[in-house]
Amino acid sequence: MRRIFEEKAKPLPISRNKVWEAFKKVRSNKGSSGIDNVSITKYEADLSNNLYKLWNRMASGSYFPPAVKEKEIKKDNGKIRKLGIPTVSDRVAQQVIKDYIEPRLEKEFHSSSYGYRPSRSAHQALTSVRENVRKYAWVIDLDITTFFDNVEHSKMLMALDRHVEERWIKMYIKRWLEAPVAKANGDIVEKQGHGTPQGGVISPLLANLYLHYTFDKWMDINFPDLEFVRYADDIIIHCKSEEQSHYVMNRLQSRLIDCNLSMHPDKTSIVYCKDYRRNAKGKKVKFDYLGFSFRPSSKRSKSGGMFLGFDCEISKKSYSKIVKEIRDLNFHRWASSWQQIVNLLNSKIRGWIQYYDKFRYRTLTNVFHRLHNRLIKWIMNYFKRFNRSRRRAIAYLKQVYRSYPNLFYHWAIGYHLV
């Protein structure tokens, strides 16, 4: 790598090392191929030449991003989410610029912003919401309609001007904002002054910058006594009363319109955080956030008694998504050994537990009950001696559980076979 980059100095301060470091990050994040159908594996096959060409063009100011491949993802509600997939080379280029500007933008971003930021996580955002609902009785569950499609380029560049002096950086970001979209049918659609592809390397950083001025700073100026939690464009605002919630929501609706955005009329709602201290009737008392449902639930006090709290657990939507994933694996029809099933499932199980078991131990009991039923089906199909007897298959699974309690990740950490 070192030899191919030892060239004459270029007009822009993009070093060979910056490009190499950017590629390593892109490789670690994986991702599919863009409009050129070049995967990361294929890109690595001629890595020296590919990175040299990219560095040469970026450092001379002559790099122009290719069209972004549009990929449609079906959402749980049947609607379509459109992702924009840049080429591998373009992802490396975006990473180079992101590495330049992210540290200075991080110094400006709000402490209540958690999404797509270094050393910040969804669990931190959820922890803040859990703390806030104990102090505030009302919540605005804010949904911004197709945020990434409606980011206004001129306002984005104005925000960028506040923190980035380098004209060459702003030049490249402007080119990415204006990069056309390649539709699935082959049509190339030019941008019309708004939109940033959801799926690009630099898009989350730009989205945070846009919402920093659209929302975070605006809240600090207009409602400094209120708390909010923002994870990218997923926003929870905590209010002291129902009247205040309506007032804030009306003000915010006008603010979003001024910034070329809109509040989703059906998905945005005001929620009452009902617990043992709050007894109003006839109010909506549940909202979903980052895969969890916040709602009234029975909790045990330190003295051993029970009381009504307001807390979170895995949402029905997340539960259904995991169960569907288990069902779609269909391993009970094709797996030929326990080891195959373990290799298939354990990394998934670990991920589910690490995310959803954070706030309530063994919250995935029902999920693993469904998984165990799949294992029973596999035993019935695979071991002919059981003659498809469910009773005998259950007995055998219990025997395996007793003999190999660490076979599956959830068994090893205390999820029992029931």
Short mmCIF file of C-alpha atoms in Angstrom, two decimals:
data_model
loop_
_atom_site.label_atom_id
_atom_site.label_comp_id
_atom_site.label_asym_id
_atom_site.label_seq_id
_atom_site.Cartn_x
_atom_site.Cartn_y
_atom_site.Cartn_z
CA MET A 1 0.00 0.00 0.00
CA ARG A 2 2.78 2.43 0.91
CA ARG A 3 4.56 2.30 -2.46
CA ILE A 4 1.60 3.09 -4.67
CA PHE A 5 0.77 6.25 -2.70
CA GLU A 6 4.26 7.74 -2.84
CA GLU A 7 3.33 10.22 -5.53
CA LYS A 8 3.63 13.96 -6.05
CA ALA A 9 1.86 16.27 -3.64
CA LYS A 10 -1.79 16.94 -4.44
CA PRO A 11 -3.81 20.17 -4.17
CA LEU A 12 -6.04 18.83 -1.36
CA PRO A 13 -4.73 17.55 1.99
CA ILE A 14 -5.99 13.99 1.63
CA SER A 15 -3.21 11.61 2.58
CA ARG A 16 -2.73 8.05 1.47
CA ASN A 17 -3.05 6.96 5.09
CA LYS A 18 -6.49 8.63 5.42
CA VAL A 19 -7.76 6.64 2.44
CA TRP A 20 -6.31 3.39 3.78
CA GLU A 21 -7.81 3.93 7.26
CA ALA A 22 -11.17 4.79 5.68
CA PHE A 23 -11.13 1.57 3.66
CA LYS A 24 -10.47 -0.52 6.78
CA LYS A 25 -13.54 0.99 8.44
CA VAL A 26 -15.70 0.37 5.38
CA ARG A 27 -14.47 -3.22 5.19
CA SER A 28 -15.28 -3.84 8.86
CA ASN A 29 -18.82 -2.51 8.37
CA LYS A 30 -19.31 -4.84 5.38
CA GLY A 31 -22.32 -3.90 3.23
CA SER A 32 -23.47 -4.85 -0.27
CA SER A 33 -22.34 -3.64 -3.68
CA GLY A 34 -23.52 -0.42 -5.30
CA ILE A 35 -24.51 0.42 -8.87
CA ASP A 36 -21.26 -1.09 -10.24
CA ASN A 37 -21.99 -4.49 -8.61
CA VAL A 38 -18.49 -4.53 -7.10
CA SER A 39 -18.50 -6.20 -3.69
CA ILE A 40 -15.90 -5.56 -1.00
CA THR A 41 -14.31 -8.92 -1.83
CA LYS A 42 -14.05 -7.99 -5.51
CA TYR A 43 -12.78 -4.52 -4.63
CA GLU A 44 -10.01 -6.06 -2.51
CA ALA A 45 -8.92 -8.25 -5.40
CA ASP A 46 -7.34 -5.15 -6.98
CA LEU A 47 -7.10 -3.08 -3.82
CA SER A 48 -3.90 -1.17 -4.58
CA ASN A 49 -5.13 0.14 -7.91
CA ASN A 50 -8.62 0.87 -6.61
CA LEU A 51 -7.39 2.89 -3.63
CA TYR A 52 -4.76 4.66 -5.71
CA LYS A 53 -7.37 5.82 -8.22
CA LEU A 54 -9.65 7.02 -5.45
CA TRP A 55 -6.87 8.86 -3.62
CA ASN A 56 -5.61 10.44 -6.83
CA ARG A 57 -9.05 11.76 -7.73
CA MET A 58 -10.02 12.90 -4.24
CA ALA A 59 -6.70 14.64 -3.59
CA SER A 60 -6.90 16.48 -6.91
CA GLY A 61 -10.52 17.58 -6.44
CA SER A 62 -11.72 15.62 -9.46
CA TYR A 63 -13.73 12.94 -7.66
CA PHE A 64 -17.44 12.80 -8.51
CA PRO A 65 -19.63 10.19 -6.82
CA PRO A 66 -21.52 7.73 -9.03
CA ALA A 67 -25.29 7.30 -8.73
CA VAL A 68 -26.55 5.69 -5.55
CA LYS A 69 -28.32 2.35 -6.01
CA GLU A 70 -31.80 2.41 -4.53
CA LYS A 71 -32.87 -0.68 -2.63
CA GLU A 72 -36.41 -1.12 -1.36
CA ILE A 73 -36.83 -2.78 2.04
CA LYS A 74 -40.28 -3.98 3.05
CA LYS A 75 -41.23 -2.67 6.49
CA ASP A 76 -43.28 -4.59 9.04
CA ASN A 77 -46.36 -2.49 8.25
CA GLY A 78 -46.19 -3.46 4.57
CA LYS A 79 -44.79 -0.12 3.42
CA ILE A 80 -41.44 0.36 1.72
CA ARG A 81 -38.28 1.96 3.11
CA LYS A 82 -35.88 3.14 0.43
CA LEU A 83 -32.18 2.72 1.15
CA GLY A 84 -29.41 4.27 -0.91
CA ILE A 85 -26.37 2.04 -1.43
CA PRO A 86 -23.18 3.77 -2.65
CA THR A 87 -20.41 1.84 -4.34
CA VAL A 88 -17.60 0.49 -2.17
CA SER A 89 -15.24 3.14 -3.53
CA ASP A 90 -17.75 5.89 -2.78
CA ARG A 91 -18.23 4.59 0.76
CA VAL A 92 -14.46 4.87 1.27
CA ALA A 93 -14.53 8.44 -0.08
CA GLN A 94 -17.39 9.35 2.27
CA GLN A 95 -15.51 7.81 5.19
CA VAL A 96 -12.48 9.96 4.42
CA ILE A 97 -14.52 13.16 4.69
CA LYS A 98 -16.47 11.90 7.68
CA ASP A 99 -13.19 11.27 9.52
CA TYR A 100 -12.15 14.86 8.82
CA ILE A 101 -15.25 16.59 10.14
CA GLU A 102 -16.79 14.25 12.72
CA PRO A 103 -14.51 15.25 15.64
CA ARG A 104 -15.35 18.95 15.33
CA LEU A 105 -19.09 18.32 14.91
CA GLU A 106 -19.07 15.99 17.92
CA LYS A 107 -17.97 18.93 20.07
CA GLU A 108 -21.14 20.78 19.05
CA PHE A 109 -23.76 18.05 19.25
CA HIS A 110 -26.28 17.95 22.07
CA SER A 111 -25.87 15.67 25.09
CA SER A 112 -29.41 14.31 24.49
CA SER A 113 -28.53 13.12 20.97
CA TYR A 114 -27.47 9.46 20.88
CA GLY A 115 -27.84 8.04 17.37
CA TYR A 116 -24.86 7.18 15.17
CA ARG A 117 -22.34 8.90 17.40
CA PRO A 118 -19.02 7.56 18.74
CA SER A 119 -19.30 5.96 22.20
CA ARG A 120 -23.08 6.44 22.26
CA SER A 121 -25.76 3.78 21.95
CA ALA A 122 -29.45 2.99 21.80
CA HIS A 123 -29.22 1.60 25.34
CA GLN A 124 -28.01 4.99 26.58
CA ALA A 125 -30.96 6.66 24.86
CA LEU A 126 -33.37 4.15 26.40
CA THR A 127 -31.83 4.65 29.83
CA SER A 128 -32.42 8.41 29.53
CA VAL A 129 -36.06 7.83 28.58
CA ARG A 130 -36.51 5.47 31.54
CA GLU A 131 -35.12 8.12 33.89
CA ASN A 132 -37.21 10.91 32.37
CA VAL A 133 -40.57 9.13 32.51
CA ARG A 134 -40.19 8.94 36.28
CA LYS A 135 -39.92 12.75 36.42
CA TYR A 136 -42.33 13.77 33.66
CA ALA A 137 -45.88 12.46 33.34
CA TRP A 138 -46.29 13.15 29.62
CA VAL A 139 -44.42 12.24 26.46
CA ILE A 140 -44.53 13.41 22.85
CA ASP A 141 -43.61 10.42 20.70
CA LEU A 142 -42.46 12.31 17.62
CA ASP A 143 -42.31 10.75 14.16
CA ILE A 144 -40.86 12.83 11.31
CA THR A 145 -42.29 11.88 7.92
CA THR A 146 -39.61 10.45 5.56
CA PHE A 147 -36.88 12.54 7.15
CA PHE A 148 -33.97 11.46 4.92
CA ASP A 149 -35.98 12.19 1.77
CA ASN A 150 -36.79 15.74 2.85
CA VAL A 151 -33.50 17.13 4.14
CA GLU A 152 -33.14 20.47 2.35
CA HIS A 153 -29.70 20.85 0.75
CA SER A 154 -29.44 24.62 1.13
CA LYS A 155 -30.15 24.45 4.87
CA MET A 156 -27.76 21.54 5.29
CA LEU A 157 -24.97 23.54 3.64
CA MET A 158 -25.78 26.55 5.83
CA ALA A 159 -25.39 24.39 8.92
CA LEU A 160 -22.13 22.99 7.54
CA ASP A 161 -20.79 26.52 6.97
CA ARG A 162 -20.93 27.13 10.72
CA HIS A 163 -18.36 24.45 11.48
CA VAL A 164 -16.43 23.66 8.29
CA GLU A 165 -14.17 26.24 6.69
CA GLU A 166 -12.57 23.99 4.10
CA ARG A 167 -14.18 24.66 0.72
CA TRP A 168 -13.03 21.31 -0.65
CA ILE A 169 -14.88 19.42 2.10
CA LYS A 170 -18.09 21.35 1.42
CA MET A 171 -17.58 20.77 -2.30
CA TYR A 172 -17.54 16.99 -1.82
CA ILE A 173 -20.50 16.99 0.55
CA LYS A 174 -22.48 19.06 -1.95
CA ARG A 175 -21.65 16.50 -4.64
CA TRP A 176 -22.89 13.67 -2.42
CA LEU A 177 -26.08 15.51 -1.64
CA GLU A 178 -26.69 16.02 -5.34
CA ALA A 179 -25.66 12.51 -6.47
CA PRO A 180 -28.45 10.94 -8.58
CA VAL A 181 -30.38 7.82 -7.58
CA ALA A 182 -30.40 4.66 -9.70
CA LYS A 183 -33.84 3.05 -9.48
CA ALA A 184 -34.37 -0.70 -9.60
CA ASN A 185 -35.80 -0.38 -13.13
CA GLY A 186 -32.63 1.32 -14.36
CA ASP A 187 -33.91 4.90 -14.34
CA ILE A 188 -31.53 7.58 -13.08
CA VAL A 189 -33.30 10.25 -11.04
CA GLU A 190 -31.67 13.59 -10.30
CA LYS A 191 -32.07 15.21 -6.89
CA GLN A 192 -34.28 18.30 -6.68
CA GLY A 193 -32.56 20.18 -3.88
CA HIS A 194 -33.51 17.84 -1.06
CA GLY A 195 -32.84 14.36 0.27
CA THR A 196 -29.80 12.44 1.49
CA PRO A 197 -29.66 8.67 0.98
CA GLN A 198 -30.38 6.54 4.04
CA GLY A 199 -27.53 4.08 3.82
CA GLY A 200 -24.56 6.29 2.95
CA VAL A 201 -21.56 6.47 5.27
CA ILE A 202 -21.77 10.22 5.79
CA SER A 203 -25.58 10.50 5.81
CA PRO A 204 -26.07 9.81 9.56
CA LEU A 205 -23.53 12.51 10.45
CA LEU A 206 -25.22 15.01 8.14
CA ALA A 207 -28.63 14.02 9.50
CA ASN A 208 -27.43 14.70 13.06
CA LEU A 209 -26.12 18.09 11.98
CA TYR A 210 -29.43 18.97 10.32
CA LEU A 211 -31.47 17.94 13.35
CA HIS A 212 -29.02 19.62 15.71
CA TYR A 213 -30.18 22.98 14.36
CA THR A 214 -33.71 21.99 13.37
CA PHE A 215 -34.58 20.43 16.72
CA ASP A 216 -31.91 20.21 19.45
CA LYS A 217 -30.87 23.87 19.54
CA TRP A 218 -34.46 25.00 18.99
CA MET A 219 -35.60 22.99 22.03
CA ASP A 220 -32.82 24.44 24.16
CA ILE A 221 -33.85 27.98 23.22
CA ASN A 222 -37.63 27.58 23.39
CA PHE A 223 -38.12 24.91 26.08
CA PRO A 224 -34.94 24.86 28.18
CA ASP A 225 -36.75 23.29 31.17
CA LEU A 226 -37.87 20.19 29.26
CA GLU A 227 -35.97 16.99 28.56
CA PHE A 228 -35.80 15.15 25.25
CA VAL A 229 -34.04 12.11 23.84
CA ARG A 230 -33.09 11.91 20.18
CA TYR A 231 -31.70 8.85 18.40
CA ALA A 232 -31.20 10.10 14.82
CA ASP A 233 -34.75 11.05 13.77
CA ASP A 234 -36.46 9.00 16.53
CA ILE A 235 -37.41 11.59 19.15
CA ILE A 236 -39.06 11.52 22.57
CA ILE A 237 -39.98 14.80 24.30
CA HIS A 238 -40.87 14.80 28.00
CA CYS A 239 -43.49 17.29 29.23
CA LYS A 240 -44.97 18.23 32.58
CA SER A 241 -48.65 18.33 31.61
CA GLU A 242 -51.03 17.37 28.83
CA GLU A 243 -51.61 21.05 28.02
CA GLN A 244 -47.89 21.67 27.72
CA SER A 245 -47.55 18.61 25.46
CA HIS A 246 -50.10 20.01 23.00
CA TYR A 247 -48.46 23.44 23.11
CA VAL A 248 -44.98 22.04 22.43
CA MET A 249 -46.28 19.81 19.65
CA ASN A 250 -48.03 22.73 17.91
CA ARG A 251 -44.92 24.89 18.13
CA LEU A 252 -42.76 22.05 16.90
CA GLN A 253 -45.03 21.38 13.95
CA SER A 254 -44.44 24.96 12.72
CA ARG A 255 -40.70 24.60 13.30
CA LEU A 256 -40.49 21.42 11.23
CA ILE A 257 -42.41 23.01 8.36
CA ASP A 258 -39.93 25.89 8.36
CA CYS A 259 -37.16 23.32 7.95
CA ASN A 260 -38.85 21.46 5.08
CA LEU A 261 -39.95 18.62 7.37
CA SER A 262 -43.29 17.47 8.71
CA MET A 263 -44.71 15.64 11.70
CA HIS A 264 -46.37 12.34 10.80
CA PRO A 265 -50.05 12.92 11.71
CA ASP A 266 -50.80 9.29 12.58
CA LYS A 267 -47.54 8.12 14.16
CA THR A 268 -46.89 11.18 16.33
CA SER A 269 -48.77 10.95 19.62
CA ILE A 270 -49.03 12.25 23.18
CA VAL A 271 -48.69 9.54 25.84
CA TYR A 272 -49.50 9.52 29.54
CA CYS A 273 -46.81 7.80 31.63
CA LYS A 274 -49.24 6.16 34.02
CA ASP A 275 -47.91 4.68 37.25
CA TYR A 276 -48.95 4.38 40.92
CA ARG A 277 -48.74 8.19 41.32
CA ARG A 278 -50.66 9.08 38.14
CA ASN A 279 -54.28 8.01 37.82
CA ALA A 280 -55.86 9.93 34.93
CA LYS A 281 -58.31 7.82 32.89
CA GLY A 282 -58.84 7.43 29.18
CA LYS A 283 -55.35 8.40 28.02
CA LYS A 284 -52.95 6.61 25.71
CA VAL A 285 -50.44 4.95 28.03
CA LYS A 286 -47.94 3.19 25.75
CA PHE A 287 -45.30 4.15 23.20
CA ASP A 288 -42.61 2.19 21.36
CA TYR A 289 -39.02 3.38 21.13
CA LEU A 290 -35.96 1.68 19.65
CA GLY A 291 -37.52 -1.78 19.76
CA PHE A 292 -38.95 -1.47 23.28
CA SER A 293 -42.46 -0.71 24.56
CA PHE A 294 -42.83 1.77 27.41
CA ARG A 295 -46.05 1.11 29.34
CA PRO A 296 -47.49 0.63 32.84
CA SER A 297 -46.25 -2.62 34.37
CA SER A 298 -46.12 -4.35 37.73
CA LYS A 299 -42.82 -3.98 39.55
CA ARG A 300 -41.47 -5.36 42.81
CA SER A 301 -40.42 -2.92 45.50
CA LYS A 302 -37.34 -3.32 47.72
CA SER A 303 -39.60 -4.43 50.56
CA GLY A 304 -40.99 -7.26 48.42
CA GLY A 305 -44.37 -5.72 47.61
CA MET A 306 -45.75 -4.87 44.18
CA PHE A 307 -46.48 -1.47 42.67
CA LEU A 308 -47.44 -0.03 39.27
CA GLY A 309 -44.46 1.40 37.45
CA PHE A 310 -43.88 2.76 33.96
CA ASP A 311 -41.02 0.97 32.26
CA CYS A 312 -39.92 -0.77 29.10
CA GLU A 313 -39.72 -4.29 27.73
CA ILE A 314 -39.34 -5.80 24.28
CA SER A 315 -42.09 -4.51 21.99
CA LYS A 316 -44.61 -6.78 20.28
CA LYS A 317 -43.19 -5.64 16.96
CA SER A 318 -39.65 -6.69 17.95
CA TYR A 319 -40.93 -9.96 19.42
CA SER A 320 -42.79 -10.78 16.19
CA LYS A 321 -39.73 -9.90 14.12
CA ILE A 322 -37.50 -12.32 16.06
CA VAL A 323 -40.11 -15.11 15.95
CA LYS A 324 -40.44 -14.61 12.19
CA GLU A 325 -36.66 -14.83 11.81
CA ILE A 326 -36.63 -18.12 13.73
CA ARG A 327 -39.49 -19.45 11.60
CA ASP A 328 -37.86 -18.34 8.33
CA LEU A 329 -34.62 -20.15 9.17
CA ASN A 330 -36.62 -23.35 8.69
CA PHE A 331 -33.75 -25.35 10.21
CA HIS A 332 -36.09 -28.10 11.42
CA ARG A 333 -36.38 -29.21 7.77
CA TRP A 334 -32.74 -29.21 6.65
CA ALA A 335 -30.27 -29.26 9.58
CA SER A 336 -28.28 -32.49 9.83
CA SER A 337 -26.60 -32.08 13.25
CA TRP A 338 -26.78 -30.27 16.55
CA GLN A 339 -23.58 -28.43 15.64
CA GLN A 340 -25.18 -26.99 12.51
CA ILE A 341 -28.03 -25.59 14.57
CA VAL A 342 -25.69 -24.22 17.25
CA ASN A 343 -23.54 -22.50 14.61
CA LEU A 344 -26.64 -21.05 13.00
CA LEU A 345 -28.33 -19.78 16.16
CA ASN A 346 -25.83 -18.83 18.84
CA SER A 347 -24.62 -15.53 17.36
CA LYS A 348 -28.24 -14.50 16.77
CA ILE A 349 -29.28 -15.50 20.29
CA ARG A 350 -26.37 -13.57 21.78
CA GLY A 351 -27.37 -10.45 19.84
CA TRP A 352 -31.04 -10.68 20.91
CA ILE A 353 -30.11 -11.12 24.57
CA GLN A 354 -27.46 -8.38 24.61
CA TYR A 355 -29.97 -5.89 23.24
CA TYR A 356 -33.34 -6.86 24.72
CA ASP A 357 -32.27 -8.26 28.10
CA LYS A 358 -30.65 -4.99 29.09
CA PHE A 359 -33.44 -3.69 31.33
CA ARG A 360 -35.46 -6.73 32.35
CA TYR A 361 -33.85 -10.12 32.95
CA ARG A 362 -35.26 -13.03 30.94
CA THR A 363 -37.55 -10.81 28.92
CA LEU A 364 -37.09 -13.19 25.98
CA THR A 365 -38.59 -16.24 27.69
CA ASN A 366 -41.48 -16.46 25.22
CA VAL A 367 -39.10 -16.06 22.26
CA PHE A 368 -37.03 -19.02 23.43
CA HIS A 369 -40.17 -21.05 24.07
CA ARG A 370 -40.88 -20.66 20.34
CA LEU A 371 -37.28 -21.60 19.54
CA HIS A 372 -37.52 -24.73 21.68
CA ASN A 373 -40.65 -25.75 19.77
CA ARG A 374 -38.60 -25.53 16.57
CA LEU A 375 -35.92 -27.72 18.13
CA ILE A 376 -38.59 -30.26 19.06
CA LYS A 377 -39.81 -30.28 15.44
CA TRP A 378 -36.25 -30.88 14.25
CA ILE A 379 -35.80 -33.78 16.68
CA MET A 380 -39.05 -35.33 15.49
CA ASN A 381 -37.98 -35.02 11.85
CA TYR A 382 -34.33 -35.99 12.21
CA PHE A 383 -34.37 -38.85 14.70
CA LYS A 384 -36.49 -41.56 13.12
CA ARG A 385 -36.44 -43.67 16.28
CA PHE A 386 -38.83 -41.24 17.93
CA ASN A 387 -41.41 -42.07 15.28
CA ARG A 388 -42.46 -38.37 15.20
CA SER A 389 -43.58 -38.55 18.83
CA ARG A 390 -43.64 -35.06 20.34
CA ARG A 391 -43.61 -36.46 23.88
CA ARG A 392 -40.44 -38.46 23.25
CA ALA A 393 -38.82 -35.51 21.42
CA ILE A 394 -39.47 -33.23 24.42
CA ALA A 395 -37.95 -35.80 26.77
CA TYR A 396 -34.87 -36.03 24.54
CA LEU A 397 -34.46 -32.22 24.39
CA LYS A 398 -34.61 -32.10 28.20
CA GLN A 399 -31.91 -34.76 28.33
CA VAL A 400 -29.69 -32.72 25.98
CA TYR A 401 -30.31 -29.61 28.13
CA ARG A 402 -29.24 -31.45 31.30
CA SER A 403 -26.19 -33.02 29.65
CA TYR A 404 -25.02 -29.95 27.71
CA PRO A 405 -26.28 -26.84 29.56
CA ASN A 406 -23.85 -24.59 27.66
CA LEU A 407 -24.83 -25.83 24.21
CA PHE A 408 -26.90 -22.73 23.42
CA TYR A 409 -25.98 -19.25 24.60
CA HIS A 410 -29.29 -18.64 26.35
CA TRP A 411 -29.04 -21.93 28.26
CA ALA A 412 -25.55 -21.01 29.45
CA ILE A 413 -26.68 -17.70 30.99
CA GLY A 414 -29.75 -19.00 32.81
CA TYR A 415 -32.66 -19.30 30.40
CA HIS A 416 -34.21 -22.62 31.38
CA LEU A 417 -35.84 -25.16 29.18
CA VAL A 418 -39.55 -25.11 30.02
#
